[in-house]
Tab-separated table of C-alpha atoms and ligand atoms in Angstrom:
chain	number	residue	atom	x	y	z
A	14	UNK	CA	172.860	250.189	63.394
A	15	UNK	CA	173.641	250.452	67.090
A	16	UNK	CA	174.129	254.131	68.138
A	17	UNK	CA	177.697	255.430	69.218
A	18	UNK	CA	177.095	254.918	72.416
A	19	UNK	CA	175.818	251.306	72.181
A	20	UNK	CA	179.364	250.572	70.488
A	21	UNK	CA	181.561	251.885	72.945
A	22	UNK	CA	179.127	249.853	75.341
A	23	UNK	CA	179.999	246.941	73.573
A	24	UNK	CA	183.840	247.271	73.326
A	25	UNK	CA	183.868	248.030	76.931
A	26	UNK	CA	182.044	244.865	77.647
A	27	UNK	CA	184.182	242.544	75.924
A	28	UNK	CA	188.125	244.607	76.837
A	29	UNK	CA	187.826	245.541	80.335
A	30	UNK	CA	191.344	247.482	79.884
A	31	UNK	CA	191.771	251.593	80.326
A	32	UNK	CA	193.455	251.093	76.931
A	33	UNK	CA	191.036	249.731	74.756
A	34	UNK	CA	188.175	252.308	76.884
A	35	UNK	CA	190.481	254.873	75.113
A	36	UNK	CA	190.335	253.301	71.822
A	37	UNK	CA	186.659	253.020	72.238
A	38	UNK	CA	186.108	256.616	72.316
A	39	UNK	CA	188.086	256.838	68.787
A	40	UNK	CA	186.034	253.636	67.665
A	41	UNK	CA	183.090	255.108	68.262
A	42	UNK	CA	182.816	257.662	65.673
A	43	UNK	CA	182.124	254.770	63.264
A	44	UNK	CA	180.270	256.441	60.350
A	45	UNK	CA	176.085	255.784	60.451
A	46	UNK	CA	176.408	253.000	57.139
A	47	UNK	CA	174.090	254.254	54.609
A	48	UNK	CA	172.477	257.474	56.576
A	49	UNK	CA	173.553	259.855	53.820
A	50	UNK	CA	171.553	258.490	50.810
A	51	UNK	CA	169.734	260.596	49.409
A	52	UNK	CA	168.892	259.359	45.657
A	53	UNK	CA	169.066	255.367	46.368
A	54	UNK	CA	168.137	252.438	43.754
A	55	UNK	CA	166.354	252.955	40.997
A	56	UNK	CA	167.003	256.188	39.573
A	57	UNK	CA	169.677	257.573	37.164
A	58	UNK	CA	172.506	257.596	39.772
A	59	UNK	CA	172.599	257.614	43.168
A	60	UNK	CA	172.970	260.495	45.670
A	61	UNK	CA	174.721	260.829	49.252
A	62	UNK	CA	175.766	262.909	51.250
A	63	UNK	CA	179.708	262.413	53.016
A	64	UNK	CA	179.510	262.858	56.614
A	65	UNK	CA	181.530	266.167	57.877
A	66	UNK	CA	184.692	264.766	59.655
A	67	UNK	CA	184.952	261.875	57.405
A	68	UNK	CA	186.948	261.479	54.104
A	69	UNK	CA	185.803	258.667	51.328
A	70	UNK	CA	187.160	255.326	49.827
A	71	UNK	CA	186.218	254.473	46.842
A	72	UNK	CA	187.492	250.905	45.019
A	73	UNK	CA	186.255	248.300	42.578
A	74	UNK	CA	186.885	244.666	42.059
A	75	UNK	CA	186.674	242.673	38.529
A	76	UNK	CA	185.606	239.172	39.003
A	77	UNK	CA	185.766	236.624	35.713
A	78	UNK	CA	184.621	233.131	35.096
A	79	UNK	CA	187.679	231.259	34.796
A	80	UNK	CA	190.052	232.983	36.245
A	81	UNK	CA	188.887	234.096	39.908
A	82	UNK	CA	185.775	231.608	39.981
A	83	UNK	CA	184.636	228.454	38.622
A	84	UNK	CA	180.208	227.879	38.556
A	85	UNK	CA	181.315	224.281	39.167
A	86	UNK	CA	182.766	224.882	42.157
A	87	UNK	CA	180.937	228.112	43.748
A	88	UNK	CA	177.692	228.316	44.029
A	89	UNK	CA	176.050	231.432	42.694
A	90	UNK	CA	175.747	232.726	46.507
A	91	UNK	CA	179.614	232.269	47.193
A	92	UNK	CA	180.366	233.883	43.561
A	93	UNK	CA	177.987	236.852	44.628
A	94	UNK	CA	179.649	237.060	48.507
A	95	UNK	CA	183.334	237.040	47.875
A	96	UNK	CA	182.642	238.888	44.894
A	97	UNK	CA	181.310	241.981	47.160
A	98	UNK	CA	184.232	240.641	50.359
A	99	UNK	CA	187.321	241.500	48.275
A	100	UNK	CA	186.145	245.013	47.492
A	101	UNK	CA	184.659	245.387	50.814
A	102	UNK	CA	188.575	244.270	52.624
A	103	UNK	CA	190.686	246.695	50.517
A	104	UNK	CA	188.095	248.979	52.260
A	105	UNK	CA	188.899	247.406	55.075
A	106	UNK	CA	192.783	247.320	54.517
A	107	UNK	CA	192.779	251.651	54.442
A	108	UNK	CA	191.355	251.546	58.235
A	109	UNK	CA	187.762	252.612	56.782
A	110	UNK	CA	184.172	251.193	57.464
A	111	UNK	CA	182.018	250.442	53.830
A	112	UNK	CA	178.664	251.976	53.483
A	113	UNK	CA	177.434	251.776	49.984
A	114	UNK	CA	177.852	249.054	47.016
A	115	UNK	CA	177.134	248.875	43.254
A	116	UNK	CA	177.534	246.013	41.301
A	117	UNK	CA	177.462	245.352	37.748
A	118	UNK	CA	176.755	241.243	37.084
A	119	UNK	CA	176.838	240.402	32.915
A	120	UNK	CA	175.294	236.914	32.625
A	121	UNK	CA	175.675	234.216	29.737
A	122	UNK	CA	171.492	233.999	28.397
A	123	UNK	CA	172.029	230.059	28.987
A	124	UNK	CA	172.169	230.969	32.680
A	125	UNK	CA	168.490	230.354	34.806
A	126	UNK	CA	167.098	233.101	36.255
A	127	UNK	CA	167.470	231.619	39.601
A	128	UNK	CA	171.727	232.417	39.085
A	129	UNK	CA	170.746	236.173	39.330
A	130	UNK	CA	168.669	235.736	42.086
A	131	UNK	CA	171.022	233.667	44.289
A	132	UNK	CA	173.767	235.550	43.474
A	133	UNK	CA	172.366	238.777	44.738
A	134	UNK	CA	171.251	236.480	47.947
A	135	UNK	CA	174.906	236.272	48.907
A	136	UNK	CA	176.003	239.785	47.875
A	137	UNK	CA	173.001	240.882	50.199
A	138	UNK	CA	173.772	238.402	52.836
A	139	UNK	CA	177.489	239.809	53.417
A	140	UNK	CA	176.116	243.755	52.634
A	141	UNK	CA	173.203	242.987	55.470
A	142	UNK	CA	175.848	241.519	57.940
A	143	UNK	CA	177.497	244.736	57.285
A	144	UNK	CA	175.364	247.325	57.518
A	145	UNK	CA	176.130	247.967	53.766
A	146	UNK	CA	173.592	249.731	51.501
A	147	UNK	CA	173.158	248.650	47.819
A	148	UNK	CA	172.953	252.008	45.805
A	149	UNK	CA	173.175	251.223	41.938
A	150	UNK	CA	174.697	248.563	39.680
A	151	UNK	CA	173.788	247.500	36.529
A	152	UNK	CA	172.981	244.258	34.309
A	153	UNK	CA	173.942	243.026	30.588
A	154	UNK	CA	174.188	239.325	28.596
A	155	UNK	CA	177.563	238.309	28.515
A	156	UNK	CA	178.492	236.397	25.268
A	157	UNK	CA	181.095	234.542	27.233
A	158	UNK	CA	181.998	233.883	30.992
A	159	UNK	CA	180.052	235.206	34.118
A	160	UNK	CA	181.407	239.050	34.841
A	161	UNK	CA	180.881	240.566	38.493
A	162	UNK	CA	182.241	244.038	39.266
A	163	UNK	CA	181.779	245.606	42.904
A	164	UNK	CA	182.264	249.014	43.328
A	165	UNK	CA	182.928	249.757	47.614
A	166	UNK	CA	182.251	253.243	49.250
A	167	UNK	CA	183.727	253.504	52.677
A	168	UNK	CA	184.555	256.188	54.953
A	169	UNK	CA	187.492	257.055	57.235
A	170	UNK	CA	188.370	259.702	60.130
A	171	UNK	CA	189.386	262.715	58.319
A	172	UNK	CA	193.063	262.016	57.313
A	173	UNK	CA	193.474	258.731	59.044
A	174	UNK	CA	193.529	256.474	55.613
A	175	UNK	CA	196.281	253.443	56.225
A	176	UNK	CA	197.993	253.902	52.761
A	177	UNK	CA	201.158	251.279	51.820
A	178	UNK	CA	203.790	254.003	51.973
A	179	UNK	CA	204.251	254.483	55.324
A	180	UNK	CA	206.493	251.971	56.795
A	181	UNK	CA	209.680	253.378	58.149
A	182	UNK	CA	212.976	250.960	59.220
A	183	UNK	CA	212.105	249.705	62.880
A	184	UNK	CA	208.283	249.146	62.577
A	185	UNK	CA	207.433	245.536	63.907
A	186	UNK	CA	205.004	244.265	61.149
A	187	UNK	CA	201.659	242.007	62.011
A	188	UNK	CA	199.348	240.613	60.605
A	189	UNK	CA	195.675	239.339	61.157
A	190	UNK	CA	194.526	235.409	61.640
A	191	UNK	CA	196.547	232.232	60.169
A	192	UNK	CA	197.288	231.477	56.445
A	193	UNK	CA	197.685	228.890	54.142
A	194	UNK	CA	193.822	227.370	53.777
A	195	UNK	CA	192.609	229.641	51.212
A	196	UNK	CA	195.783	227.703	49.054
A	197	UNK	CA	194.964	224.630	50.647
A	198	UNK	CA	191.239	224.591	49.994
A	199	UNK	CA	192.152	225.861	46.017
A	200	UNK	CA	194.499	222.853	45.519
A	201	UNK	CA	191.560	220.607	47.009
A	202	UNK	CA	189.571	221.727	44.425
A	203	UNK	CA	192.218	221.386	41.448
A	204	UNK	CA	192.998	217.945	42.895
A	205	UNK	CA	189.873	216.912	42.993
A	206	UNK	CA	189.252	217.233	39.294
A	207	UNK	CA	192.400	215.000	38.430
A	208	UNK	CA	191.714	212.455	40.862
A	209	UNK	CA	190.266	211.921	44.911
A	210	UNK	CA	193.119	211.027	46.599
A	211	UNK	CA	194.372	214.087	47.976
A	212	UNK	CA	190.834	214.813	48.988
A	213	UNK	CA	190.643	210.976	50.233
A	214	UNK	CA	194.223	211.737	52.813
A	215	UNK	CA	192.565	214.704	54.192
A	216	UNK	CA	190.349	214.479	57.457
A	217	UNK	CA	186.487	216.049	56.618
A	218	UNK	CA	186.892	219.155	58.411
A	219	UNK	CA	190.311	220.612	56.703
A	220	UNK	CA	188.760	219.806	53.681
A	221	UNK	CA	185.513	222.097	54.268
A	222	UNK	CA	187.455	224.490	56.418
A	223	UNK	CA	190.287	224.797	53.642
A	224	UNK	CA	187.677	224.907	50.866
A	225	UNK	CA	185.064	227.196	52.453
A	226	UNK	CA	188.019	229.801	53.421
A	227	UNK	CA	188.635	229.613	49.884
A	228	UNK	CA	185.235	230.612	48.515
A	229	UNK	CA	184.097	232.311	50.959
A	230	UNK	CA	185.944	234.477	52.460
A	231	UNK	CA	185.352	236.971	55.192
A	232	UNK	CA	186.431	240.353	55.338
A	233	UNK	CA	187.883	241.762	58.318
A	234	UNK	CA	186.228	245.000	58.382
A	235	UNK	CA	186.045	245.457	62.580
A	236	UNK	CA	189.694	244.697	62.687
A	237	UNK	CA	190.495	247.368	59.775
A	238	UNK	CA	188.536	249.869	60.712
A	239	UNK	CA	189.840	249.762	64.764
A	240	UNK	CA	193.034	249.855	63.321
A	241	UNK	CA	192.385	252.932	60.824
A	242	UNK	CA	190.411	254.769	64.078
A	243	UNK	CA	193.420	253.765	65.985
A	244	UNK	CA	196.014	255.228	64.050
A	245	UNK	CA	198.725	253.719	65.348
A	246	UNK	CA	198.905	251.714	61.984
A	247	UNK	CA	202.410	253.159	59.819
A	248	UNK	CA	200.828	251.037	56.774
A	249	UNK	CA	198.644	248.448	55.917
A	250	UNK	CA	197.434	246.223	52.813
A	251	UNK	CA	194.822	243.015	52.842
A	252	UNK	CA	196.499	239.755	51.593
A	253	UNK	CA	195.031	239.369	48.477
A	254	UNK	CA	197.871	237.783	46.324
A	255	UNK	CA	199.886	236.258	49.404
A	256	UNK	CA	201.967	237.231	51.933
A	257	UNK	CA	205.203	237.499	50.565
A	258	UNK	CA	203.738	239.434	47.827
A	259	UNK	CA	201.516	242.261	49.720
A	260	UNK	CA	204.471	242.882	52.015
A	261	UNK	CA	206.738	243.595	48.811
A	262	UNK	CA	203.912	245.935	47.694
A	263	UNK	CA	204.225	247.735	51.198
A	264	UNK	CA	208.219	247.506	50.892
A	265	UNK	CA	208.125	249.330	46.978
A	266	UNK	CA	205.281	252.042	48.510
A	267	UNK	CA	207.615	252.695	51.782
A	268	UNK	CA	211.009	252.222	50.376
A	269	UNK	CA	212.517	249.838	52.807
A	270	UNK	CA	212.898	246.050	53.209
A	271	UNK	CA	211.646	243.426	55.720
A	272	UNK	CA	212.973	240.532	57.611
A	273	UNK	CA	210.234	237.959	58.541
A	274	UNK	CA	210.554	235.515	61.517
A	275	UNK	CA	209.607	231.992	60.053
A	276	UNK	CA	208.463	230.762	63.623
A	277	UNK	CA	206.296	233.569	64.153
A	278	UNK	CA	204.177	233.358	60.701
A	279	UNK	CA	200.670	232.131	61.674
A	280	UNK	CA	199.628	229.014	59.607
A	281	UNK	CA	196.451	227.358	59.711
A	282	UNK	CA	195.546	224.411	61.756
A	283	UNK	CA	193.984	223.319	58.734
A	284	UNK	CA	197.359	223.362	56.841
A	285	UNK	CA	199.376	221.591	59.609
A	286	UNK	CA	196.529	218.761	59.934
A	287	UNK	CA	196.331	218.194	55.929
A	288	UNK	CA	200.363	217.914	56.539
A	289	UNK	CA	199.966	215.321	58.769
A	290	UNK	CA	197.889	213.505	56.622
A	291	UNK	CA	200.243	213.136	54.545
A	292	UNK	CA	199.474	215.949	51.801
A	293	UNK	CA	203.041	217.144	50.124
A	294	UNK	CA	203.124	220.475	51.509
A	295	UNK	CA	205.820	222.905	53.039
A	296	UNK	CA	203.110	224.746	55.609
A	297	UNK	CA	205.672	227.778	55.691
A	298	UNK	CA	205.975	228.336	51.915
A	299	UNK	CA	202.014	227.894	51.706
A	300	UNK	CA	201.517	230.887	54.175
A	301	UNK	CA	204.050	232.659	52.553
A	302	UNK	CA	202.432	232.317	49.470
A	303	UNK	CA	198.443	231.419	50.131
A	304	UNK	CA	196.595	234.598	48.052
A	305	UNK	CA	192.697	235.298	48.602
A	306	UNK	CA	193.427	235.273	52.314
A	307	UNK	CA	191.878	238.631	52.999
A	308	UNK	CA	193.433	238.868	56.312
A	309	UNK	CA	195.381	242.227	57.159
A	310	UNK	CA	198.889	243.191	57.181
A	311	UNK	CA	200.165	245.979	58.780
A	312	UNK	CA	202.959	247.531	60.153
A	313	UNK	CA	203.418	250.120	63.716
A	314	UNK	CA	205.827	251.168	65.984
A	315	UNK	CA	207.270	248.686	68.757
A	316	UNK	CA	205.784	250.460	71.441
A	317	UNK	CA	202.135	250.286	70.220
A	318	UNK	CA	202.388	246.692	70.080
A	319	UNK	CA	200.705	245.500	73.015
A	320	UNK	CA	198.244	247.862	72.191
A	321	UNK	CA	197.214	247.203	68.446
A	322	UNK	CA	196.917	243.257	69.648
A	323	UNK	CA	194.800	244.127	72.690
A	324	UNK	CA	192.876	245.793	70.271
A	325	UNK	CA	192.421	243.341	67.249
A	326	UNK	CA	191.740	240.867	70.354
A	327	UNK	CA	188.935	243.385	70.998
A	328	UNK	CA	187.339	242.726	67.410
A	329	UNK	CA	187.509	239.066	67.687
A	330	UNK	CA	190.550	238.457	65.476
A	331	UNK	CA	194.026	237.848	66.193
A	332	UNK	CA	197.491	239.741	65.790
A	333	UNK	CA	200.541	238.432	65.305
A	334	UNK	CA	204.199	240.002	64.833
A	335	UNK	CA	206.244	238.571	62.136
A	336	UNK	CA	209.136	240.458	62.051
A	337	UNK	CA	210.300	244.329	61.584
A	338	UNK	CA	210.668	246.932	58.523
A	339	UNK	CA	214.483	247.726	58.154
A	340	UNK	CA	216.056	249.957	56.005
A	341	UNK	CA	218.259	247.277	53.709
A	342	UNK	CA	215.684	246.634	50.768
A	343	UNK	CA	214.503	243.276	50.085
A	344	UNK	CA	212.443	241.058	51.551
A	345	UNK	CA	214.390	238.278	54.219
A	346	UNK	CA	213.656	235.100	56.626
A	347	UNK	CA	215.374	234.346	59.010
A	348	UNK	CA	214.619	230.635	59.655
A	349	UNK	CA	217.030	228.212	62.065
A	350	UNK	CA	219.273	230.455	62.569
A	351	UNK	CA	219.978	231.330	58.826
A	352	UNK	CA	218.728	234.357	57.009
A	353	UNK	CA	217.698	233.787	53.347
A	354	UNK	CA	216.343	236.197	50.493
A	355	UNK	CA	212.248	235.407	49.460
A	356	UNK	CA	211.787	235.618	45.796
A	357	UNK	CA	208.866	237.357	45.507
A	358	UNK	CA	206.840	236.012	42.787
A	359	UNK	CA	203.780	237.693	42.639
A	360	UNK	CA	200.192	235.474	41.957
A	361	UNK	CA	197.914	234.604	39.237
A	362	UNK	CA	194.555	234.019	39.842
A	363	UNK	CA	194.408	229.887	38.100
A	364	UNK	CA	191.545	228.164	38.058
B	422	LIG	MG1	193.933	244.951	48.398
């Protein structure tokens, strides 16, 4: 773990502008991951200590067999690293940095002993990139499906947790990246079980770009927690079950409603290309839709702008306004000139 100087080093080395060198500062109080243990692995429970000046996050994360991950499909690595990643960005999506993990796996006895094994090798390959620390968990048969649960401990500046209910009418709203290929690579899959042509139109690398986002996806924990250390952020939610229906969530939390600017959603290259190929697709309503994204959305003031993308730029991602809160509720897109209502639907995990 670099120390808090090293960090702001590093920012400063990659921004350049008086802006970000004041973000830095605030960046740089990044919490030590896994310095406070003081009962780890192995024992009853585990024991740490929360640092002074930092309050905890605490979330978990049910993952089933069937219905958020096929053994066909995944291999036991990507069940065990997006089983950890979706626990690890809700951490992310409350502006915090995770430090601990404990996982509880229940196995079918028909499974080899290898499974357990290289399932643990991906939850330890994402919680090593992170500087996460595996502190308990525990194991059982299954008499059915494959079970996972992660349970994420972050921390967060004292106070400065992004919660959903603070959007207020006038906030532009972002969010991280480009959607659409987590749907994309899902219908690949489906497809590819009825028959190959879909999987035939589309050129090699949408396919494994689309499919990989899909099972694999990456939290964006440097982008979350700059934002959360920011705190310029009014509100802010990971897209888990699409677009359309994490903004609703923030709308509900914050009382107000939302227009979206169709040109300015962010869809994947990968989408556009499989298009193109001549996949039946509407890019826009995949975006809108696309769940298991786990990029951010977020809402600020106008005038921080220019400063929340300068810093997101900073962490290697990408920002992108979409529209504005306003106080008229429901959710709106104004597309060509016309403004319609988006039926929010919600999504069901479907394997
Ligand atoms: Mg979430």
């Amino acid at each position: 773990m670099p120390s808090e100087s090293e960090i702001i080093a590093w920012i400063r080395d990659r921004a350049g502008s008086d802006r970000i060198r004041k973000l830095s500062r605030m960046i740089g109080l990044k919490p030590q991951a896994g310095s406070g243990v003081v009962v780890g692995l192995g024992d009853d429970a585990a024991a740490f200590r929360a640092t002074s000046g930092f309050d905890l996050l605490v979330c978990s994360d049910l993952s089933v067999e069937g219905v958020h991950f096929r053994t066909d499909w995944s291999s036991p690595e990507q069940i065990g690293y997006k089983g950890l990643a979706v626990t690890v960005s809700d951490v992310a999506a409350m502006g915090g940095h995770p430090i601990y993990a404990l996982l509880n796996l229940a196995l079918p006895k028909d499974k080899p002993e290898d499974f357990f094994k290289m399932l643990f090798s991906g939850i330890f390959e994402l919680a090593d990139k992170l500087g996460l620390r595996v502190i308990g968990g525990d194991t059982s048969s299954s008499p059915g499906p494959v079970f996972l649960d992660s349970m994420v401990i972050g921390e967060c500046l004292e106070g400065a947790a992004v919660t959903r209910s603070g959007a207020k009418a006038g906030d532009l709203i972002f969010v991280t990246g480009t959607l659409g290929a987590s749907a994309l690579g899902l219908r690949l899959l489906q497809q590819s079980l009825v028959s190959s042509a879909e999987n035939d139109k589309v050129p090699t690398w949408v396919r494994d770009h689309a499919i990989a986002r899909h099972l694999k996806p990456e939290p964006l924990v440097n982008a979350g927690h700059a934002i959360g250390a920011a705190g310029l952020a009014t509100s802010m939610i990971d897209i888990s079950d699409g677009l359309s229906t994490d903004l609703s969530h923030i709308l509900t939390e914050s009382g107000q409603g939302a227009m979206l600017l169709a040109e300015a959603i962010p869809i994947s290259e990968g989408v556009l290309a499989a298009r193109d190929a001549g996949i039946e697709i509407d890019p826009l309503a995949l975006a809108l839709s696309s769940g298991e994204e786990y990029e951010l959305l977020f809402t600020a003031r106008p005038e921080n702008r220019a400063l929340l993308e300068d810093l997101v730029d900073s962490v290697g991602s990408r920002a992108s306004c979409i529209g504005e809160i306003v106080a008229d509720h429901g959710l709106k897109l104004h597309r060509d000139g016309v403004t319609e209502e988006i039926r929010v639907t919600g999504y069901e995990h479907s394997m």
